[in-house]
Amino acid sequence: MSSPELVTVTVDDREVQVPKGTGLVETALAAGIEIPVFCYEPRLGAPVGACRMCLVEIEGMPKLQAGCTLTAQDGMVVRTAQTSAMAAEGQNATLEFILVNHPLDCPVCDKGGECPLQDLTFRYGPGRTRMTFSKLTTEKPIPISPHIALDRERCILCYRCTRFSEDVAEDGELVAVNRGARTEIATFEDEPYRDRFSGNVIELCPVGALTSTEYRFEARPWEIQNVPTICGLCPVGCNIGVTTREGKVKRIISRNHPEVDQGWLCDKGRFAFPALRAKDRIVDPLRRVRRRGLGPVSWDEAIDEAERLLREAGSGVVVVLSGSETNELAYGLAKLAAALGGSVVLPEPDVAPLGRPLSDLAGAASVVVDDEVPLEESAPIAALWAKQAGGEGEIALRVPRTPNGVGVAEAVARAGAGSASNSLQLASGPALLLVSGDEAASDPAVREMAENAQAVVAISMFQGLVLGWADLVLPGTSYLERDGSMTNMEGRVQRVRRAVIPPSPDELAWLAKLAARLDVELSPYASVVYEELFGEPFADLGEAAPLRAAAPEGAMTGVRPRTGPTGTRLVRYRPLFSGPAVERVEKFSFQRPIDEAGLSREDAERIGVRDGHPVRLRTNGTSAELRARIRRGLDAGVVLVAEGTAENLKPGPVEVTRA
Amino acid sequence: MPVEYHVLAGAEDRDLTQLDDYRAVGGFESLAKARSMEPAEIVDELLASNIRGRGGAGFPMGKKASFLAKGTGKPTYLVVNADESEPGTFKDREIMFRAPHRLIEGCLITAHGIESKNVFIYIRGEYLHEFEVLRAALDQVRKAKLLDGVTVVLHRGAGAYICGEETALLESLEGKRGQPRTKPPFPAVQGLYASPSLINNVETIATVPAIIAMGGAEYAKLGVENSTGTRLFSLSGNVVNGGNYELPLGTPLRELIYDIGGGIPDGRELKAVIPGGSSVPVLTAAQVDTPLDFDSMAAQKTMLGSGAVIVIDDRCCMVQLGLRVAQFYMHESCGKCTPCREGTRWMVQILEKIEDGRGEHEELDLLLSVCDRILGKCLCPLGDAAAMPVASYVDRFRDEFRRHVDEGACPFPDSPLDHVLAPVDQHAHEVHVVP
Amino acid sequence: MIDRIREIAKQYPDSRSAVMPALRLAQEERGRLDREAFEEVAFALDLTPAYCTGVASFYDMFHLEPVGTQLVEVCTNISCALVGAQEVLEAFESELGIRAGETSEDGRFTLRTVECAGGCGWATVVAVNHRYREPVHAEDVPAIVEELRDAG
Ligand SMILES: Cc1cc2nc3c(=O)[nH]c(=O)nc-3n(C[C@H](O)[C@H](O)[C@H](O)COP(=O)(O)O)c2cc1C
Ligand code: SF4
Ligand code: FES
C-alpha cells in the first residue's frame, strides 16, 4: 500500500497536514481545535449530518457546512466557532433548537456531569431560554429492556443508537419510528431490546436518554473512580473501565482498544458484575462437616488443612484449571504442583493464539471458524469484527473456549509442571484434586474426576457450585478483584487491575502463604510473579497493550470449516449468556436462550415457522418442544440447542417440525 | 393568444393515454431519432436546450446528465421524480394522466442518452389513478417492443412530502425511511444503490421528446434567456379558472392570473401571490407584473420553484397563512436534522399564539429569529422551505402581524384559513401545544 | 403472500426496495398493518419487524391502527383551504357524525384531513379510498355521503 497523500488544511488560521480524506473533525483535532459533535461517531459508519452541531464555515462555500460530513482537501480553509461569527451563530442555534424540547432535569439525570450536551451548552449555548412554550412530553422513563431505560424526552435524535443496532450489531431491533417532531426510538411492539450488544447504546447516547437500569441513581460522576482493566469473561479480553463508588462496582464501560474491541462490549461483559454480590458468594473458607454439609473455618485452619492435604497427596496432586485464572495465578498453582511432582489439567491443551490483531478480521475477505456454533456465542466482539469483513484474504479462526486458555497454557508450560493432558488418564483417581475456579467447578467432567479423588480442594466464588463434593473450599475472586495479567485469543498479554477489594483475600495472597509452608518460592504480588513468568517488567504492561511479536506463526492454518454431517443436525453449544456469573444475575434471564431452538432462515421457511413459534425436535426416539429462534448467518441444517436445554435430545441428526 | 404546446401537445383533442393516439401526433418519433444518435449527442442537445429542471431547484438538466460518473463498473440509473407534493403543484399529475406516453418516451430517450438500462419512476402514493394510467401505458409500450431492453419500474410512495427531495427519494426507493442524505456524495456519483444516478422531475423528462424533435438550439429559442422553453404552471387559490397552463417562460404573472385564469372571483382584490409553490417567498399585489421566469423571480427575492401559482385574495389573514404553511412543514419534516425538526414546531407555536391574539411584539422578532436560525443550517432544503415563506409574510405584511398583537385578536373575520384543521393537529394530538 | 412479495422484490437490485410495496400488499389484505403483517413482510424480505415498523410509521398512507372500509380524506392545505376546504371538512363531520381523525363505530368510515393532494386548481380535493373527487363543495357532501353509505 502506498502511503496516502498529505494535504494541508487551515483551521482557524492554523495550518495542519493530514492524509487526504481525513475527516474534518479529526483534522481540526490535529490542529488542536474542537469541532463539537453529537451525531458523528465514525465507528457507526458513514456520517449522517443529522444534529448540525458541527457547523463550520468553509472558505468558498456560501452556507455553513456540517463539518462531520466533510473530508480534508488540499488548501481547504475552515473556520469554526472560534473564528467565524457565522459558525458560532450556527452552533448556538443548533444548541438552542436541541434544548427547545430537552427537559432541564440535569440534577436528577444520571448523565449529569458527564453529558456532552451539558458541556457543549456550557461552552457554546445560549445563556437564557427564549422558549416559553410547553415542551413535548412523553411517559418516562420506560424500560426498553431489563438493562436499559429510555427517556424519550431527553432524546435528541442523533440516531447513534439506531445506527448501532442496524449497522454494527446488525440486530435491527432498535429503530426510529414516526416522522418529524414525533420521531422516537422504539423496539417492535415494545418488546425488550434483546441483542447481546444492546448495552453499547447506553455509552453511545450523548445525553441521558438511554441509561443503565443498574446504574440509575447509583452515583454522580464526581464521586466515582474508573479503574482501567480487562474483561475476564471471554477470550476477547475487551478493555474496560470499572466504575466504582465506595468500594463497589457500579458499572462497566468500554475503554476502546482499537485493535481488540473498537470500544464495544457485549452485555455479559457489561452487565454481569452484580454477580460479585451474589447471595451465595463464598467469603470464608469452608470445610466439610458431616457427610455433605460445609461449615466455615478460620483462614489459619484452612491453610493448615490445605497444607496437610497437599503433603499427604504429594505427587498425587492434580490441579484442574478453569482458564479464567490470571497468568500469575495459573503460574503459581502450576509451580506448586510442579514442586510436589503433581500434574496440571489444562482447560484446553491444544489452544493457539490467533497471532494477529482482531481488527485484522475487518480487513479480511472472509473469516473461517472451525465451528458450527456462531462466533458471537464464544467471542462476541470478534463476531462484530468479522461482520465488517470486506477486504482481502481469508482469516481462519479457532476460538479458545475459556477466557485465558492461551495464557494459562503458557504459564503452566513456563512453570514446568507436567500436564495431565487427558482427563481419561485420571480415571483411576488422584490423591488430591485441586479444582481452580467456577468454570472447572461446574464442569461435569471435573465432577466425575472428583468422585474418584481421595480428597478435593476447590477454589470457588459461589456456594452452589461446590456444595456436596469438596472437602475444603477456598474463596475465589473475580477478575474485577484481581491484579495481574491475562492473555487473550490474539495472544495479547493485557493488564488486569483490581477494581474493588474482594470480600476475602485473593488467591495469590493465600497461595503464597501455602507455598511458603511447602518451601516453594511464590510472591503474593502479581507484579513479582509476572516478572518471574515473563522476564519483563510488569510496569511495561501499558493501558493499551500491544500484541507480542512472539506469537507462533501460522498457528491457525489448518483451521477449516467443520465439514461434518450435512443433514439437519442438532448442535449443542454453550451460549454467551450462561455460566456461573450470568446465572446469578436475574436481569439476564430474558436474553438466555433457554428452551429455544436456533434455526437458519432456510430451515425456518422449510418448516413453516417464524420467530417464537413452537417447534418439535426429535432425536434418538425422544422429543422436546422448543421455541424457534431464527438466527441470521446460521448454516442451513444446523439446529442450535443450548447446553442445559432439553437434555434428553442428543447431538446429531434431528427432525424438526412445527409443533 | 398563440399557445405552443410541447409537453401537453396533442392532448387537447386526443386521448394520449392510448399508444395509437400518441403515435398519431408524432409520438415515439423522437425516440427513434434519439436511438439513431450517439448517447453523447443527446446530452449535447440537452445542454444546448438549456432546459432547467422543472421540479423546483431549476438546475440545468444537461449539466446534471454530464456530471454522471463514468466507468464505475456499476449500472447507471435514471430516476424520475413523480412524487409531486409541493403545495399548489399538480402539473406532473396532469402530464401522467393525460400524456403518460410522453413521459415514457422521455424516459427512454434520456436513458439512452445516459446509457442506462434501468428507469425507476417514483410516483407519490396518493396518485392511484395516475399510477394505473401509467402502468397501462407502460404495458402498451412493452407490447409494442419499444423498451429495447430498458426496464421501467413504477415505484409508489406512501405519503411523505420529503420523498420529493431527491436523496430522500432514493432512500425511500431503497426501502428505507425517507430521510435525506448528506451531499456529497452527489447522486450523480453515488445515487440509487450507491451507483451513478440521474434524477429529474416528470415535466423535465416529458419535455425531452420535444427537445430532441426540435433540436436543443431551437428549443432554447422558446421562453426567455436563462429560462428556456415552456412550463406547466399550476394555477390555484382565489382565481376563477384554476388549472394547469403550459406557457412560455417569461409570461407575466398578471397574464396568467387575469387573462388566462379569469382573475379573482366575486369581485375581490388581489392581496398576494405565491409564485412557485408554498416554499417560496410571497409576492404582494404590487409585484403581479413580474414575468414567470427564474431571473425575474430572483430579482423580486422569490423563486419560480415548482411553477405553482397560488392566488390569495384580500380576505385572507397572512398570519393564518403562515401558520398553515408552518404546520405543513412541521408535519412533513423528516425528523432527521435538528433545526428543521425543532424549528418548524417552534414556528407553529409562535404563530398559533400570535393568531390567537396572545402574542407580544417581541415574538414577531422571535419568529424571524427562529426562521433565520433554521435558514441555511439544515441537512436538506425543507427547513429553508418553511423558514423562507413565513419570514417573507412577516417581512411583507408586518402590519397584519402587528395588528394581531395590538388588537388582541385576528382582524380578518372572513379569512377562509380561519381554524383550518391541519393534519399535524389531527394525527398528533400530543404535539398540538396550547402554551 | 410471501411468494407475492418475493415476486415484487425481483424488480429491484436489492430486495429491501420491496418493503413499501410489500407493506401496501399486507395492508390491502389485512386492512391495516398489525403485528402479523409486519412479521410476514419482515420474514419475506429478510428484515426485522422493527425495521418494517420504522419504515411504515414514516409514511402517512400506512395504517398502524384500524381504519374504516371507506377512507375519506379532505385536503386542507392552502389552495383547498383558500376556497373552503374547512367547510367541506365540517360538512363531512356532520354528515358522518365523526370528527376528523376518527373512525365511525361501525368501522365503515374514517375521516381525516390530508396535506396537499395535488389537485389545487380543482379544489377542494376529496379522496375516497384514494379515488379523487374534485372539486367538492360543502353542498356536494350530503350526496357523496349518501352514495358511500349505499355502496356499503
Ligand atoms: C423538500 C423538497 C421537496 C421536493 N419535492 C419535489 C417533488 O415533489 N417533485 C420534484 O420533481 N422535485 C422535488 N424536489 C426537488 C428535487 O430534490 C430535485 O431537485 C428534482 O427532482 C430534480 O429534478 P429536476 O432537476 O428535473 O427539477 C423537492 C425538493 C425538496 C427539498
Ligand atoms: S431539513 Fe427537515 S426534512 Fe430536511 S433533513 Fe432536516 S429534518 Fe429532514
Ligand atoms: S456531528 Fe455533524 S451533524 Fe451531527
mmCIF file of N, CA and C in Angstrom, chain B residues 366-423:
data_model
loop_
_atom_site.group_PDB
_atom_site.id
_atom_site.type_symbol
_atom_site.label_atom_id
_atom_site.label_comp_id
_atom_site.label_asym_id
_atom_site.label_seq_id
_atom_site.Cartn_x
_atom_site.Cartn_y
_atom_site.Cartn_z
ATOM 1 N N LEU B 366 -38.904 37.224 17.477
ATOM 2 C CA LEU B 366 -38.513 35.853 17.819
ATOM 3 C C LEU B 366 -38.806 34.927 16.634
ATOM 4 N N LEU B 367 -39.973 35.112 16.039
ATOM 5 C CA LEU B 367 -40.344 34.288 14.888
ATOM 6 C C LEU B 367 -39.324 34.460 13.762
ATOM 7 N N LEU B 368 -38.976 35.703 13.487
ATOM 8 C CA LEU B 368 -37.985 35.950 12.429
ATOM 9 C C LEU B 368 -36.641 35.347 12.791
ATOM 10 N N SER B 369 -36.308 35.426 14.070
ATOM 11 C CA SER B 369 -35.031 34.869 14.508
ATOM 12 C C SER B 369 -35.028 33.345 14.374
ATOM 13 N N VAL B 370 -36.134 32.726 14.727
ATOM 14 C CA VAL B 370 -36.213 31.269 14.580
ATOM 15 C C VAL B 370 -36.076 30.899 13.106
ATOM 16 N N CYS B 371 -36.768 31.639 12.249
ATOM 17 C CA CYS B 371 -36.645 31.382 10.801
ATOM 18 C C CYS B 371 -35.188 31.522 10.369
ATOM 19 N N ASP B 372 -34.561 32.587 10.833
ATOM 20 C CA ASP B 372 -33.186 32.847 10.450
ATOM 21 C C ASP B 372 -32.247 31.747 10.936
ATOM 22 N N ARG B 373 -32.570 31.200 12.100
ATOM 23 C CA ARG B 373 -31.705 30.158 12.657
ATOM 24 C C ARG B 373 -31.915 28.807 11.985
ATOM 25 N N ILE B 374 -33.046 28.660 11.307
ATOM 26 C CA ILE B 374 -33.257 27.443 10.511
ATOM 27 C C ILE B 374 -32.524 27.588 9.171
ATOM 28 N N LEU B 375 -32.644 28.787 8.635
ATOM 29 C CA LEU B 375 -32.178 29.076 7.279
ATOM 30 C C LEU B 375 -30.700 28.731 7.070
ATOM 31 N N GLY B 376 -30.470 27.890 6.088
ATOM 32 C CA GLY B 376 -29.093 27.578 5.707
ATOM 33 C C GLY B 376 -28.368 26.660 6.668
ATOM 34 N N LYS B 377 -29.083 26.076 7.625
ATOM 35 C CA LYS B 377 -28.387 25.229 8.598
ATOM 36 C C LYS B 377 -28.869 23.794 8.579
ATOM 37 N N CYS B 378 -29.834 23.524 7.715
ATOM 38 C CA CYS B 378 -30.425 22.184 7.720
ATOM 39 C C CYS B 378 -29.698 21.255 6.768
ATOM 40 N N LEU B 379 -30.025 19.995 6.923
ATOM 41 C CA LEU B 379 -29.425 18.966 6.076
ATOM 42 C C LEU B 379 -29.956 19.036 4.651
ATOM 43 N N CYS B 380 -31.217 19.323 4.505
ATOM 44 C CA CYS B 380 -31.803 19.423 3.164
ATOM 45 C C CYS B 380 -32.595 20.723 3.098
ATOM 46 N N PRO B 381 -33.113 21.080 1.928
ATOM 47 C CA PRO B 381 -33.776 22.389 1.825
ATOM 48 C C PRO B 381 -35.165 22.488 2.474
ATOM 49 N N LEU B 382 -35.669 21.421 3.097
ATOM 50 C CA LEU B 382 -37.024 21.522 3.638
ATOM 51 C C LEU B 382 -37.126 22.578 4.738
ATOM 52 N N GLY B 383 -36.099 22.635 5.571
ATOM 53 C CA GLY B 383 -36.129 23.648 6.631
ATOM 54 C C GLY B 383 -36.225 25.050 6.048
ATOM 55 N N ASP B 384 -35.407 25.304 5.035
ATOM 56 C CA ASP B 384 -35.464 26.605 4.354
ATOM 57 C C ASP B 384 -36.852 26.841 3.770
ATOM 58 N N ALA B 385 -37.429 25.762 3.248
ATOM 59 C CA ALA B 385 -38.738 25.867 2.605
ATOM 60 C C ALA B 385 -39.811 26.302 3.601
ATOM 61 N N ALA B 386 -39.596 26.053 4.864
ATOM 62 C CA ALA B 386 -40.535 26.515 5.884
ATOM 63 C C ALA B 386 -40.195 27.933 6.312
ATOM 64 N N ALA B 387 -38.912 28.180 6.490
ATOM 65 C CA ALA B 387 -38.484 29.463 7.052
ATOM 66 C C ALA B 387 -38.648 30.618 6.068
ATOM 67 N N MET B 388 -38.299 30.373 4.802
ATOM 68 C CA MET B 388 -38.308 31.473 3.823
ATOM 69 C C MET B 388 -39.691 32.078 3.612
ATOM 70 N N PRO B 389 -40.709 31.267 3.320
ATOM 71 C CA PRO B 389 -42.016 31.881 3.074
ATOM 72 C C PRO B 389 -42.556 32.583 4.319
ATOM 73 N N VAL B 390 -42.440 31.948 5.459
ATOM 74 C CA VAL B 390 -43.014 32.558 6.663
ATOM 75 C C VAL B 390 -42.311 33.874 6.979
ATOM 76 N N ALA B 391 -40.980 33.876 6.850
ATOM 77 C CA ALA B 391 -40.259 35.131 7.079
ATOM 78 C C ALA B 391 -40.731 36.197 6.090
ATOM 79 N N SER B 392 -41.032 35.772 4.853
ATOM 80 C CA SER B 392 -41.483 36.764 3.865
ATOM 81 C C SER B 392 -42.864 37.309 4.216
ATOM 82 N N TYR B 393 -43.712 36.505 4.828
ATOM 83 C CA TYR B 393 -45.036 37.020 5.216
ATOM 84 C C TYR B 393 -44.881 38.101 6.280
ATOM 85 N N VAL B 394 -43.996 37.829 7.258
ATOM 86 C CA VAL B 394 -43.787 38.816 8.321
ATOM 87 C C VAL B 394 -43.176 40.085 7.716
ATOM 88 N N ASP B 395 -42.206 39.838 6.823
ATOM 89 C CA ASP B 395 -41.499 40.962 6.227
ATOM 90 C C ASP B 395 -42.432 41.841 5.386
ATOM 91 N N ARG B 396 -43.246 41.208 4.548
ATOM 92 C CA ARG B 396 -44.050 41.983 3.600
ATOM 93 C C ARG B 396 -45.436 42.355 4.116
ATOM 94 N N PHE B 397 -45.853 41.707 5.202
ATOM 95 C CA PHE B 397 -47.174 42.028 5.761
ATOM 96 C C PHE B 397 -47.062 42.255 7.268
ATOM 97 N N ARG B 398 -46.015 42.942 7.660
ATOM 98 C CA ARG B 398 -45.739 43.094 9.080
ATOM 99 C C ARG B 398 -46.901 43.762 9.817
ATOM 100 N N ASP B 399 -47.537 44.705 9.118
ATOM 101 C CA ASP B 399 -48.699 45.392 9.682
ATOM 102 C C ASP B 399 -49.763 44.433 10.200
ATOM 103 N N GLU B 400 -50.025 43.439 9.391
ATOM 104 C CA GLU B 400 -51.070 42.482 9.776
ATOM 105 C C GLU B 400 -50.670 41.726 11.035
ATOM 106 N N PHE B 401 -49.406 41.381 11.116
ATOM 107 C CA PHE B 401 -48.919 40.670 12.295
ATOM 108 C C PHE B 401 -49.044 41.563 13.526
ATOM 109 N N ARG B 402 -48.651 42.850 13.346
ATOM 110 C CA ARG B 402 -48.740 43.799 14.459
ATOM 111 C C ARG B 402 -50.178 43.957 14.946
ATOM 112 N N ARG B 403 -51.089 44.024 13.998
ATOM 113 C CA ARG B 403 -52.486 44.226 14.387
ATOM 114 C C ARG B 403 -52.992 43.080 15.263
ATOM 115 N N HIS B 404 -52.540 41.883 14.989
ATOM 116 C CA HIS B 404 -52.952 40.754 15.853
ATOM 117 C C HIS B 404 -52.542 41.002 17.290
ATOM 118 N N VAL B 405 -51.330 41.553 17.442
ATOM 119 C CA VAL B 405 -50.835 41.807 18.803
ATOM 120 C C VAL B 405 -51.601 42.984 19.417
ATOM 121 N N ASP B 406 -51.694 44.065 18.659
ATOM 122 C CA ASP B 406 -52.327 45.270 19.189
ATOM 123 C C ASP B 406 -53.801 45.056 19.504
ATOM 124 N N GLU B 407 -54.496 44.359 18.615
ATOM 125 C CA GLU B 407 -55.939 44.219 18.803
ATOM 126 C C GLU B 407 -56.288 43.008 19.655
ATOM 127 N N GLY B 408 -55.301 42.184 19.943
ATOM 128 C CA GLY B 408 -55.555 41.026 20.803
ATOM 129 C C GLY B 408 -56.463 39.996 20.147
ATOM 130 N N ALA B 409 -56.580 40.063 18.836
ATOM 131 C CA ALA B 409 -57.406 39.089 18.117
ATOM 132 C C ALA B 409 -57.072 39.184 16.636
ATOM 133 N N CYS B 410 -57.516 38.195 15.883
ATOM 134 C CA CYS B 410 -57.294 38.226 14.440
ATOM 135 C C CYS B 410 -58.236 39.227 13.796
ATOM 136 N N PRO B 411 -57.675 40.178 13.042
ATOM 137 C CA PRO B 411 -58.534 41.191 12.439
ATOM 138 C C PRO B 411 -59.192 40.763 11.126
ATOM 139 N N PHE B 412 -59.134 39.495 10.778
ATOM 140 C CA PHE B 412 -59.715 39.052 9.500
ATOM 141 C C PHE B 412 -60.811 38.010 9.729
ATOM 142 N N PRO B 413 -61.997 38.465 10.090
ATOM 143 C CA PRO B 413 -63.057 37.517 10.457
ATOM 144 C C PRO B 413 -63.493 36.622 9.295
ATOM 145 N N ASP B 414 -63.308 37.084 8.063
ATOM 146 C CA ASP B 414 -63.794 36.301 6.924
ATOM 147 C C ASP B 414 -62.716 35.452 6.278
ATOM 148 N N SER B 415 -61.578 35.364 6.894
ATOM 149 C CA SER B 415 -60.495 34.638 6.249
ATOM 150 C C SER B 415 -60.842 33.158 6.107
ATOM 151 N N PRO B 416 -60.715 32.633 4.891
ATOM 152 C CA PRO B 416 -61.037 31.207 4.695
ATOM 153 C C PRO B 416 -60.056 30.268 5.403
ATOM 154 N N LEU B 417 -58.939 30.802 5.832
ATOM 155 C CA LEU B 417 -57.954 29.931 6.505
ATOM 156 C C LEU B 417 -58.179 29.876 8.016
ATOM 157 N N ASP B 418 -59.251 30.525 8.473
ATOM 158 C CA ASP B 418 -59.506 30.555 9.906
ATOM 159 C C ASP B 418 -59.736 29.136 10.447
ATOM 160 N N HIS B 419 -58.920 28.747 11.379
ATOM 161 C CA HIS B 419 -59.066 27.445 12.047
ATOM 162 C C HIS B 419 -59.195 26.258 11.109
ATOM 163 N N VAL B 420 -58.418 26.274 10.071
ATOM 164 C CA VAL B 420 -58.396 25.102 9.196
ATOM 165 C C VAL B 420 -57.695 23.971 9.948
ATOM 166 N N LEU B 421 -58.275 22.818 9.872
ATOM 167 C CA LEU B 421 -57.680 21.699 10.604
ATOM 168 C C LEU B 421 -56.541 21.086 9.780
ATOM 169 N N ALA B 422 -55.351 21.226 10.298
ATOM 170 C CA ALA B 422 -54.183 20.668 9.604
ATOM 171 C C ALA B 422 -53.943 19.247 10.094
ATOM 172 N N PRO B 423 -53.437 18.396 9.234
ATOM 173 C CA PRO B 423 -53.156 17.015 9.662
ATOM 174 C C PRO B 423 -52.270 16.935 10.900
#
